[in-house]
């Protein structure tokens, strides 16, 4: 009866190895080598067809000169060491053949007969050689120190190194292949030509330049980013703009302007290491547009850079002067969804849902704008992205609207910024953060009325003063739009209304009327002014300073500049600061 419930045990009998004992041993020994070969073949199959950037090298003539100098310096050092060794160990003057023999050559014996001539030659030649070699070594050390200082900033602080990149800019993904192709063309002195990267607002042109600066510095080149909207004169010279920017970068480590000029000429003409990265071609020479000379000046400047062999990469929006340009035109395509998902997922924890994150990236189309990628990464790092999707009540991607989800992303990011989850290193409380966001939103609404990326602080607060009579430039730099006083007045009223609400909320929490003052200056000096919640709009410049440190705007004196055009920011939700307050001012 027990056999009916319990099956009998089965014994498996194995025979000898089919290949024999020796073949089995050989197979076990070959297994690690076969695995290494398969891994190498897999790596080759995955990386074949990929363009890799090559390292920057000096020109042939410069390399030969450096080698000759190195050989002469080595000979001089060996000769000096030989004299020291002879003076210490071979100083027996009573010997028949005193000195140190090198084969048939004994300079000590030769100079013993003509000591006066040898002494005269050594007294003149040796000090001159010593002075020349020490001078060249000192110049080489100074050159290397300045070059390393510049490339170190490009590698480690690329976002701040590129002036047009805001603090929202973090890691750049998905652009390595394009960067490698551009770098290989710029490295070839015979096939080199200027490159122009064309894309619409928010497509990632500045992010491409940031990544290009990092890779150029890693390969031995010296990238020099320039802000082309600063060129507003009657001429445009990319080489001169780059030299001025280079002087600003290396100013902490140089001793004089003459040293800057010498190092620049060496890096530009002898070593051929300078690569100019220009951003914002559509905004350059905007004052000359009305006279019809702007397009010709831009074409002439790019043609001159090509004729001089200047490595040049320019980022620009599509506009008229790009036609018939003597440069390689590249249309920047959006990032792939896989690259965007990988970029955001790196900041999350192991508890995050990859499928849900994929749906958010797909619906919001985050690959179209680097700013959205950074905002989503900030929210995902603090576990605020997945709850945003769950609030919709459905997980079907087809039932979610792209612009609605983008608006929710903006609102959630701004709430996190006000609560201190984003930029927690800033020593300001929640109410002050709310006041700063309100001020920056008001400036964005003023820029929205005339489609401008740059807004004067005096347009919101006339007490600041400024160039109020001059017209303001548009984001494209093509026309000038006068200020709308009626719109500015309505924006100011809405700002005062929001700040009154903040003041009432603070008074309800602090019955004694105490106020919190913060000082953004690093040294805590009182010269920078203080911001108190009892008078939140007394110093708009201070709010612009805090907004710059939050990554919302760039501050230039009495002007604030948004990373993108204000109209594009509100229409496409590409700018965090301009999302709030515009509808209320209407």
C-alpha positions in Angstrom: 0.0 0.0 0.0 2.9 2.3 0.7 4.2 1.9 -2.9 0.9 3.3 -4.1 1.6 6.7 -2.5 5.4 6.8 -2.6 7.2 6.5 -5.9 10.5 4.5 -5.8 13.7 6.5 -5.9 15.4 6.7 -9.3 19.1 6.3 -9.5 20.8 8.1 -12.3 23.9 6.3 -13.6 26.4 8.4 -15.6 29.0 6.9 -17.9 32.5 8.2 -18.7 32.9 11.6 -20.4 32.3 11.4 -24.1 35.4 13.2 -25.0 37.6 11.5 -22.6 39.4 12.7 -19.5 42.1 14.8 -21.4 39.5 16.6 -23.6 37.4 17.5 -20.6 40.5 19.0 -18.9 41.3 21.0 -22.0 37.8 22.2 -22.3 37.8 23.4 -18.7 41.1 25.2 -19.3 39.8 26.9 -22.4 36.6 28.1 -20.8 38.0 31.5 -19.4 39.7 32.3 -22.7 36.5 31.5 -24.7 34.5 33.7 -22.4 37.0 36.6 -22.8 36.8 36.2 -26.6 33.0 36.2 -26.6 32.9 39.3 -24.4 35.4 41.1 -26.7 33.4 40.2 -29.7 30.2 41.4 -28.1 31.8 44.7 -27.2 33.0 45.1 -30.8 29.6 44.4 -32.2 28.0 46.9 -29.9 30.6 49.6 -30.7 31.3 49.2 -34.3 30.3 52.1 -36.5 30.5 54.5 -33.5 32.7 57.6 -34.1 35.2 58.1 -31.4 36.9 61.5 -30.8 40.7 61.5 -31.1 43.0 63.4 -28.9 44.2 66.9 -29.8 47.9 67.0 -30.9 50.3 69.9 -31.6 51.2 70.7 -35.2 54.3 68.8 -36.6 56.6 71.9 -36.6 55.7 72.6 -33.0 56.2 69.0 -32.0 59.6 69.0 -33.6 60.6 72.2 -31.9 59.6 70.8 -28.5 61.6 67.7 -29.1 64.7 69.6 -30.1 64.4 71.8 -27.1 63.9 68.7 -24.9 67.1 67.1 -26.3 69.2 70.2 -25.8 67.9 70.6 -22.3 68.8 67.0 -21.5 72.3 67.4 -23.0 72.8 70.5 -20.9 71.7 68.7 -17.7 73.9 65.7 -18.4 76.9 68.0 -19.1 76.3 69.8 -15.8 76.0 66.5 -13.9 79.2 65.2 -15.5 81.1 68.3 -14.3 79.7 67.7 -10.8 80.7 64.0 -10.8 84.2 64.8 -12.1 84.7 67.5 -9.4 83.7 65.1 -6.6 85.1 61.7 -7.7 87.7 62.3 -10.3 89.6 65.2 -8.8 93.0 63.6 -8.6 95.1 66.2 -10.4 98.3 64.2 -9.9 97.1 61.4 -12.1 98.5 61.1 -15.6 95.1 61.2 -17.2 92.9 62.9 -14.7 89.2 63.4 -15.4 86.4 61.1 -16.5 87.0 59.3 -19.8 84.1 58.8 -22.2 85.7 56.5 -24.6 88.3 58.6 -26.5 86.8 61.8 -25.4 88.2 63.5 -22.3 87.3 67.2 -22.1 89.2 67.7 -18.9 92.5 66.6 -20.5 91.8 68.8 -23.5 91.1 71.8 -21.4 94.2 71.3 -19.3 96.3 72.5 -22.2 94.1 75.4 -23.2 92.6 76.4 -19.9 92.2 80.1 -20.7 90.1 79.4 -23.9 88.0 76.7 -22.2 87.4 79.1 -19.2 86.3 81.9 -21.5 84.0 79.6 -23.5 82.4 78.2 -20.3 82.1 81.6 -18.7 80.1 82.9 -21.7 78.2 79.9 -23.2 77.1 78.2 -20.0 75.4 81.2 -18.3 73.6 82.0 -21.6 72.4 78.4 -22.0 71.4 78.2 -18.4 69.4 81.5 -18.7 67.8 80.4 -22.0 66.8 77.0 -20.7 65.5 78.2 -17.4 63.5 80.9 -19.2 61.9 78.4 -21.5 61.2 76.0 -18.7 59.5 78.8 -16.7 57.4 79.9 -19.7 56.4 76.2 -20.4 55.4 75.9 -16.7 53.3 79.0 -16.9 51.7 78.0 -20.1 50.8 74.6 -18.7 49.4 76.0 -15.6 47.1 78.4 -17.4 46.0 75.8 -19.9 45.3 73.3 -17.1 43.3 75.9 -15.2 41.1 76.6 -18.2 40.5 72.9 -19.1 39.9 72.0 -15.5 37.0 74.4 -15.3 35.6 73.1 -18.6 35.8 69.5 -17.3 34.5 70.0 -13.8 32.4 73.1 -14.0 31.0 73.0 -17.5 27.6 74.5 -16.7 29.2 77.6 -15.2 32.0 77.7 -17.7 29.5 78.1 -20.6 28.0 81.5 -19.8 24.6 80.8 -21.4 24.0 77.6 -19.4 21.8 78.1 -16.4 22.1 76.4 -13.0 19.3 74.0 -14.0 21.8 72.4 -16.4 23.2 69.2 -15.1 24.5 66.1 -16.9 24.1 66.1 -20.7 23.1 62.8 -22.3 22.5 61.6 -25.8 24.9 64.0 -27.7 28.2 62.2 -27.6 28.0 60.9 -31.2 27.4 64.4 -32.6 30.1 65.9 -30.4 32.6 63.2 -31.5 31.9 63.9 -35.2 32.3 67.7 -34.8 35.5 67.3 -32.8 37.1 65.0 -35.4 36.4 67.5 -38.1 37.7 70.4 -36.1 40.9 68.4 -35.3 41.7 67.9 -39.0 43.4 71.1 -40.0 42.9 70.4 -43.7 39.2 69.5 -43.7 38.3 71.9 -40.9 35.3 74.3 -41.4 33.0 76.2 -39.1 30.0 74.3 -37.7 26.5 75.8 -37.0 24.1 73.8 -35.0 20.5 74.9 -35.7 17.5 74.1 -33.5 14.4 75.7 -32.2 13.9 77.1 -28.6 14.5 74.5 -25.9 15.9 71.7 -28.2 19.2 71.6 -26.3 21.7 73.7 -28.2 23.3 75.1 -25.1 23.4 71.6 -23.6 25.3 70.4 -26.7 27.8 73.2 -26.2 28.2 72.2 -22.5 28.9 68.6 -23.4 31.2 69.7 -26.3 33.3 71.8 -23.9 33.7 68.8 -21.5 34.8 66.5 -24.2 37.1 69.0 -25.9 38.9 69.6 -22.5 39.2 65.9 -21.9 40.9 65.4 -25.3 43.5 68.2 -24.9 41.8 71.1 -26.6 41.0 74.5 -24.9 37.3 75.3 -25.4 36.4 79.0 -25.1 32.7 79.6 -24.9 31.5 83.1 -26.0 28.1 84.8 -25.6 27.4 86.2 -29.1 24.7 88.6 -28.0 27.5 90.6 -26.3 28.8 91.6 -29.8 26.7 94.7 -30.6 29.2 96.9 -32.4 29.8 97.5 -36.1 32.0 94.5 -36.6 32.0 90.8 -35.6 35.2 88.9 -35.0 35.0 85.5 -33.4 38.7 85.3 -32.7 38.7 88.6 -30.8 35.6 87.7 -28.8 37.3 84.4 -27.8 40.5 86.2 -26.8 38.5 88.6 -24.5 36.7 85.7 -23.0 40.0 83.8 -22.5 41.4 86.7 -20.7 38.4 86.8 -18.3 38.7 83.0 -17.6 42.5 83.0 -16.9 42.6 86.3 -15.0 43.0 84.6 -11.6 46.2 82.8 -12.6 48.0 85.3 -14.9 50.3 88.2 -13.9 49.8 90.7 -16.7 48.0 91.3 -20.0 51.2 90.6 -21.8 51.4 87.1 -20.4 47.8 86.6 -21.6 48.7 87.7 -25.1 51.7 85.4 -25.3 49.8 82.4 -24.0 46.9 83.1 -26.4 49.2 83.4 -29.4 50.9 80.1 -28.5 47.6 78.2 -28.0 46.0 79.7 -31.1 48.9 79.8 -33.6 51.5 77.3 -32.4 49.6 74.6 -30.6 46.3 75.1 -32.4 44.4 74.1 -29.3 41.8 76.9 -29.1 38.1 75.9 -30.0 35.5 78.7 -30.0 32.0 77.8 -28.9 29.5 80.5 -29.7 25.9 80.6 -28.5 23.1 82.8 -29.6 23.9 83.8 -33.1 20.4 85.1 -33.6 21.0 87.8 -31.0 24.3 89.1 -32.2 24.6 92.5 -33.9 20.9 93.2 -33.3 21.5 97.0 -33.5 22.6 96.7 -37.1 19.6 94.8 -38.3 17.6 97.8 -39.2 20.4 99.1 -41.5 20.5 95.8 -43.4 24.2 95.1 -42.5 23.7 92.4 -39.9 23.4 89.5 -42.3 26.4 90.5 -44.3 28.5 91.1 -41.2 27.7 87.6 -39.8 28.5 85.9 -43.1 31.7 87.8 -43.4 32.8 86.9 -39.9 32.1 83.2 -40.4 33.9 83.2 -43.7 36.9 84.9 -42.1 37.0 82.3 -39.3 37.0 79.6 -41.9 39.8 81.2 -43.9 41.9 81.7 -40.8 41.4 78.0 -39.7 39.7 78.9 -36.5 37.9 75.9 -34.9 34.4 77.4 -34.5 31.1 75.9 -33.4 28.0 78.1 -33.2 24.5 77.4 -31.8 21.6 79.3 -33.3 17.9 79.3 -33.9 16.7 79.2 -37.6 16.8 82.7 -39.0 17.7 84.5 -42.2 21.5 85.0 -42.1 22.0 81.2 -42.1 21.2 81.0 -45.8 24.2 80.7 -48.1 26.5 80.4 -45.1 30.0 79.0 -45.7 29.8 76.5 -42.8 28.6 73.0 -42.0 25.0 73.2 -41.0 23.6 70.6 -38.5 20.0 70.4 -37.5 19.8 69.2 -33.9 17.4 66.4 -33.4 15.5 65.7 -30.2 16.9 63.2 -27.7 15.7 59.6 -27.9 13.2 58.5 -25.3 15.6 55.8 -24.1 18.3 58.4 -23.3 15.8 60.6 -21.5 14.5 57.7 -19.5 18.1 56.6 -18.5 19.0 60.2 -17.5 16.0 60.6 -15.2 16.1 57.0 -13.8 19.7 57.5 -12.5 18.6 59.9 -9.8 15.8 57.6 -8.4 15.9 55.0 -5.7 15.5 51.3 -6.0 11.8 51.6 -5.1 10.9 53.6 -8.2 8.6 52.1 -10.8 10.4 52.0 -14.2 7.2 51.4 -16.1 5.5 54.4 -14.6 8.5 56.5 -15.2 8.6 55.4 -18.8 5.0 56.6 -19.2 5.7 60.0 -17.7 8.6 60.5 -20.1 6.5 59.4 -23.0 3.5 61.5 -22.3 5.4 64.7 -21.3 7.8 64.3 -24.2 10.6 65.3 -22.0 13.2 64.4 -24.7 12.3 67.6 -26.5 13.7 70.0 -23.9 16.7 69.6 -21.6 15.0 71.8 -19.0 12.2 69.3 -18.6 14.7 66.6 -18.1 16.4 68.4 -15.3 13.1 69.3 -13.6 11.9 65.7 -13.9 15.3 64.5 -12.5 15.0 66.9 -9.5 11.5 65.7 -8.8 12.4 62.0 -9.2 15.4 62.4 -6.9 12.9 63.5 -4.1 10.2 60.9 -5.0 7.8 63.6 -6.3 7.5 62.4 -9.9 5.5 59.2 -9.4 2.8 60.8 -7.1 2.3 63.4 -9.8 1.3 60.7 -12.2 -0.9 58.9 -9.7 -2.9 62.1 -9.0 -4.4 61.9 -12.5 -6.5 58.9 -11.5 -5.6 56.8 -14.5 -2.5 55.1 -15.8 -3.5 55.1 -19.4 -1.0 57.3 -21.3 -3.6 58.2 -24.0 -5.8 59.8 -21.5 -3.2 62.3 -20.3 -2.6 65.7 -22.0 1.0 66.6 -22.7 0.7 70.3 -21.8 -1.4 69.6 -18.7 1.3 67.2 -17.5 4.0 69.7 -18.2 2.1 72.3 -16.3 1.8 70.0 -13.4 5.6 69.4 -13.6 6.2 73.1 -13.4 3.9 73.6 -10.5 5.3 70.7 -8.5 8.9 71.9 -9.2 8.1 75.4 -8.1 6.4 74.1 -4.9 9.5 72.0 -4.2 11.7 75.1 -4.8 9.6 77.2 -2.4 9.5 74.4 0.2 13.3 74.1 0.1 13.5 70.7 -1.4 15.2 72.1 -4.5 18.3 74.2 -3.8 18.3 73.5 -0.1 21.8 75.1 0.2 20.3 78.6 0.0 19.9 80.2 3.5 16.4 81.6 3.0 13.1 80.6 4.4 9.9 79.6 2.6 8.3 83.1 2.6 11.3 84.7 1.0 11.5 82.0 -1.6 7.8 82.6 -2.4 8.5 86.4 -2.7 11.5 85.7 -5.1 9.3 83.4 -7.3 6.6 86.1 -7.4 9.1 88.8 -8.5 10.7 86.6 -11.1 7.2 85.6 -12.4 6.3 89.3 -12.7 9.5 90.0 -14.8 8.6 87.0 -17.0 5.1 88.4 -17.6 6.6 91.7 -18.7 8.9 89.9 -21.1 5.9 87.9 -22.4 4.1 91.0 -23.5 6.8 91.8 -26.1 8.5 88.3 -26.6 11.7 89.2 -24.9 14.2 87.1 -23.0 15.8 90.1 -21.4 13.8 92.4 -19.1 14.9 95.6 -17.3 14.3 95.7 -13.6 13.1 99.3 -13.9 10.1 98.1 -16.0 8.7 96.5 -12.8 10.0 99.1 -10.4 10.8 102.6 -11.8 12.6 103.5 -8.7 15.6 101.4 -9.8 16.2 103.6 -12.8 17.8 102.5 -16.0 17.8 102.9 -19.8 14.0 103.4 -19.9 14.0 105.4 -23.1 15.7 102.8 -25.2 13.8 100.1 -26.8 14.3 96.6 -25.7 15.5 93.8 -27.8 13.4 90.8 -28.6 14.6 87.2 -28.0 15.5 86.9 -31.7 17.3 90.2 -31.9 15.4 91.2 -35.1 13.1 94.0 -34.0 12.7 96.3 -31.1 9.4 96.4 -29.2 8.6 99.4 -26.9 7.6 98.8 -23.3 3.9 98.4 -22.6 3.2 100.6 -19.6 -0.4 99.5 -19.1 0.7 95.8 -19.0 3.5 96.6 -16.6 1.1 98.4 -14.3 -1.2 95.5 -14.2 1.7 93.1 -13.5 2.9 95.4 -10.7 -0.6 95.4 -9.1 -0.8 91.6 -9.2 2.7 91.4 -7.7 1.7 93.7 -4.9 -1.5 91.7 -4.3 0.6 88.5 -4.0 3.1 90.1 -1.7 0.3 91.5 0.5 -0.9 87.9 1.0 2.5 86.8 2.0 2.8 89.7 4.5 -0.6 88.9 6.0 0.3 85.2 6.3 3.6 86.1 8.1 1.9 88.5 10.5 -0.6 85.9 11.4 2.3 83.5 12.3 4.3 86.2 14.2 2.0 88.5 16.2 4.9 90.6 17.4 5.5 91.8 13.9 9.0 90.3 13.7 10.4 89.9 10.2 13.1 87.7 8.8 15.9 89.3 6.9 18.3 87.4 4.7 21.5 88.5 3.1 22.7 86.6 0.0 26.2 88.0 0.0 28.7 85.3 0.8 30.6 87.5 3.3 27.4 88.7 5.0 28.3 92.4 4.4 25.6 95.0 4.7 26.6 96.7 1.5 24.6 94.2 -0.6 21.4 95.2 1.1 18.9 93.1 3.0 15.5 91.7 2.1 12.8 91.8 4.7 9.3 90.4 4.4 7.8 93.7 5.7 9.0 95.4 2.5 9.3 92.6 0.0 9.4 94.8 -3.1 11.8 97.5 -1.7 14.7 95.9 -3.5 13.9 94.1 -6.7 17.6 93.7 -7.5 18.0 91.5 -4.5 15.1 89.3 -5.7 16.9 89.0 -9.0 20.1 88.0 -7.2 18.2 85.2 -5.4 16.5 84.2 -8.6 19.9 83.8 -10.3 21.1 81.6 -7.5 17.9 79.5 -7.8 18.6 79.0 -11.5 15.5 81.0 -12.7 17.2 83.9 -14.5 20.6 85.3 -15.3 21.3 88.7 -13.7 23.2 91.4 -15.6 23.3 94.6 -13.6 19.9 96.1 -13.8 18.6 93.5 -16.2 17.4 89.9 -15.8 17.6 87.5 -18.6 15.6 84.2 -18.8 17.2 81.1 -20.3 14.6 81.0 -23.0 12.3 83.5 -24.7 9.5 84.4 -22.3 6.8 83.8 -24.9 8.2 80.4 -25.6 8.5 79.7 -21.9 4.8 80.3 -21.3 3.6 78.7 -24.5 5.8 75.7 -24.2 6.3 75.7 -20.4 10.0 75.7 -20.9 10.8 78.3 -18.3 9.9 77.6 -14.7 9.7 81.3 -13.5 7.2 82.4 -16.2 4.7 79.7 -15.5 3.0 81.4 -12.6 1.4 84.8 -12.5 1.0 85.6 -16.2 -2.7 84.5 -16.3 -3.4 86.4 -13.1 -2.1 89.7 -14.6 -4.4 89.4 -17.5 
